[in-house]
Amino acid sequence: MIPKLNPTVESIPEALSIFVNQLVYDKKSRGERVYTFSLGEAFFDIPRFEIDDETFQRGYHYSSSMGQPKLRERLADMYRRSYGVVADPQTEILVSCGSKPILFMVMQAVLEAGDEVLVHEPGWLSYKEQVKLAGGVHVPIPYYDDIYDWEKYLTDRSKVIVINNPNNPSGQLYSRAELEHLLRVAEEHDLFIVSDEAYSDFLMPGDSFVSMADVDPTREHTIVVNSLSKNMGMSGWRVGYTIAHKDVIAQLLKLNQHLITCAATVLQNYMADHFDEILAATLPQAVETAQKRRKVQDILDEVGIGYLKGVGTFYFLIDVSSYPGETEELVRTLLTDHNIATVPGRAYGESTAGFVRFGIGVESLEDIEKCLRVIKSLI
Ligand code: PMP
């Protein structure tokens, strides 16, 4: 028998979306055709550039724990051009290996034991576990609660409000007025708003994204997290970044030094050298994906399946509450009997237990319609 392990870590469930995707990988490796609506990515055509010998050789070694300076400059430049955010790449941007570890480090840096973190549902499934690991208390806000009513969840232990803008999986996009309201709440109650902007480019041309870092230009109450995973279609490269007040970055830097050292040097250098060309190729594909989402919305309306209101990302949270059994049983039946992979809505909160997440990033519109009809027949 092994010695006792940490009960907090033991109490944490596996990430349900990754668990479902493991079943999908297993089925695929047996040669089965699986209709995959469970994946957290869209597949882009990404231009490929030669890596010269010098870049390759330099890539064998550690590099700055803040992130390669040239990449930070490119990121600052992109946030300025795209979202009007002015951030100093020297002191206000830190790069690490994906936004997931950065969010973990943010929770470690900000929370003291017992501090409360409000998360609007559907809430991306790792927020809750990361808050718990940092000794904090996760306070879910049901999906139906309007942003102007969130103050009723505040106590004297509240420390952070997490928003995911636009939201995975509802697609909800927060307006400038809503974000300004959140900032006023944060100022009044001395809170941080952690704004996860991982899907900021998955919007139709008329829907404009407002970064929390633009609403709060001093960043006294705002920590923005983003990455190359979704917007640039490079989830496997594990490059993410944060834009925050320099005093917050100084704390995150120490955590990054102790946990990660640096994101892969060769990949950071490559991205810094080709950032604009890659962005020019991927940005239109993110917009196309949002347009595809709009078409799927029409199919959902036609088939007669309800969903949470939203405009961005490449997911829907679809309403399966009329299914006679538990949603998890429906998800299992869909996967085992129909080779249709989805994620149970409970992964995103109790208030969304009667929903499933349906990602539209990788399947064709024809297959999406076919599978939605199967789902409709079961619910
Ligand atoms: N935030 C959200 C809302 C996500 O959906 C994901 C990935 N599924 C992440 C953060 C983490 O992304 P990464 O670590 O690849 O940057």
mmCIF file of C-alpha atoms in Angstrom, residues 99-120 124-139 158-164 192-196 223-225 242 244 248 251-252 255 259:
data_model
loop_
_atom_site.group_PDB
_atom_site.id
_atom_site.type_symbol
_atom_site.label_atom_id
_atom_site.label_comp_id
_atom_site.label_asym_id
_atom_site.label_seq_id
_atom_site.Cartn_x
_atom_site.Cartn_y
_atom_site.Cartn_z
ATOM 1 C CA SER A 99 -3.456 29.385 -20.537
ATOM 2 C CA LYS A 100 -4.413 26.445 -18.311
ATOM 3 C CA PRO A 101 -1.238 26.588 -16.154
ATOM 4 C CA ILE A 102 -1.423 30.391 -16.224
ATOM 5 C CA LEU A 103 -4.946 30.299 -14.783
ATOM 6 C CA PHE A 104 -3.676 27.883 -12.126
ATOM 7 C CA MET A 105 -0.851 30.287 -11.285
ATOM 8 C CA VAL A 106 -3.293 33.218 -11.173
ATOM 9 C CA MET A 107 -5.425 31.386 -8.591
ATOM 10 C CA GLN A 108 -2.288 30.579 -6.564
ATOM 11 C CA ALA A 109 -1.102 34.178 -6.745
ATOM 12 C CA VAL A 110 -4.399 35.814 -5.843
ATOM 13 C CA LEU A 111 -6.237 33.531 -3.398
ATOM 14 C CA GLU A 112 -5.776 33.004 0.305
ATOM 15 C CA ALA A 113 -7.399 29.990 2.002
ATOM 16 C CA GLY A 114 -11.181 30.422 2.039
ATOM 17 C CA ASP A 115 -11.331 33.218 -0.536
ATOM 18 C CA GLU A 116 -14.328 32.918 -2.823
ATOM 19 C CA VAL A 117 -14.282 32.833 -6.606
ATOM 20 C CA LEU A 118 -17.492 33.512 -8.491
ATOM 21 C CA VAL A 119 -17.847 31.650 -11.781
ATOM 22 C CA HIS A 120 -20.794 32.192 -14.103
ATOM 23 C CA TRP A 124 -15.093 25.906 -18.076
ATOM 24 C CA LEU A 125 -14.486 22.774 -16.028
ATOM 25 C CA SER A 126 -10.952 23.487 -14.812
ATOM 26 C CA TYR A 127 -11.805 26.782 -13.038
ATOM 27 C CA LYS A 128 -13.550 24.969 -10.207
ATOM 28 C CA GLU A 129 -10.759 22.449 -9.609
ATOM 29 C CA GLN A 130 -8.018 25.063 -9.868
ATOM 30 C CA VAL A 131 -9.807 27.233 -7.295
ATOM 31 C CA LYS A 132 -10.053 24.221 -4.956
ATOM 32 C CA LEU A 133 -6.342 23.405 -5.437
ATOM 33 C CA ALA A 134 -5.467 26.969 -4.490
ATOM 34 C CA GLY A 135 -7.459 26.636 -1.235
ATOM 35 C CA GLY A 136 -10.273 28.821 -2.528
ATOM 36 C CA VAL A 137 -14.025 28.288 -2.572
ATOM 37 C CA HIS A 138 -15.812 27.992 -5.894
ATOM 38 C CA VAL A 139 -19.108 29.903 -5.964
ATOM 39 C CA SER A 158 -15.218 37.245 -2.334
ATOM 40 C CA LYS A 159 -11.957 37.826 -4.189
ATOM 41 C CA VAL A 160 -12.359 36.976 -7.868
ATOM 42 C CA ILE A 161 -15.032 36.907 -10.570
ATOM 43 C CA VAL A 162 -14.093 34.707 -13.531
ATOM 44 C CA ILE A 163 -15.586 35.394 -16.923
ATOM 45 C CA ASN A 164 -14.913 33.541 -20.139
ATOM 46 C CA PHE A 192 -10.102 40.854 -9.431
ATOM 47 C CA ILE A 193 -11.918 40.081 -12.660
ATOM 48 C CA VAL A 194 -10.135 37.181 -14.361
ATOM 49 C CA SER A 195 -11.097 37.453 -18.016
ATOM 50 C CA ASP A 196 -10.393 34.301 -20.007
ATOM 51 C CA ILE A 223 -6.166 39.791 -15.231
ATOM 52 C CA VAL A 224 -6.565 38.741 -18.867
ATOM 53 C CA VAL A 225 -5.615 35.242 -19.986
ATOM 54 C CA THR A 242 -1.495 36.771 -19.604
ATOM 55 C CA ALA A 244 -2.061 41.983 -16.108
ATOM 56 C CA VAL A 248 0.547 40.743 -10.533
ATOM 57 C CA GLN A 251 4.138 37.284 -8.678
ATOM 58 C CA LEU A 252 3.183 35.113 -11.661
ATOM 59 C CA LEU A 255 5.423 30.852 -9.995
ATOM 60 C CA LEU A 259 6.770 25.478 -12.107
#
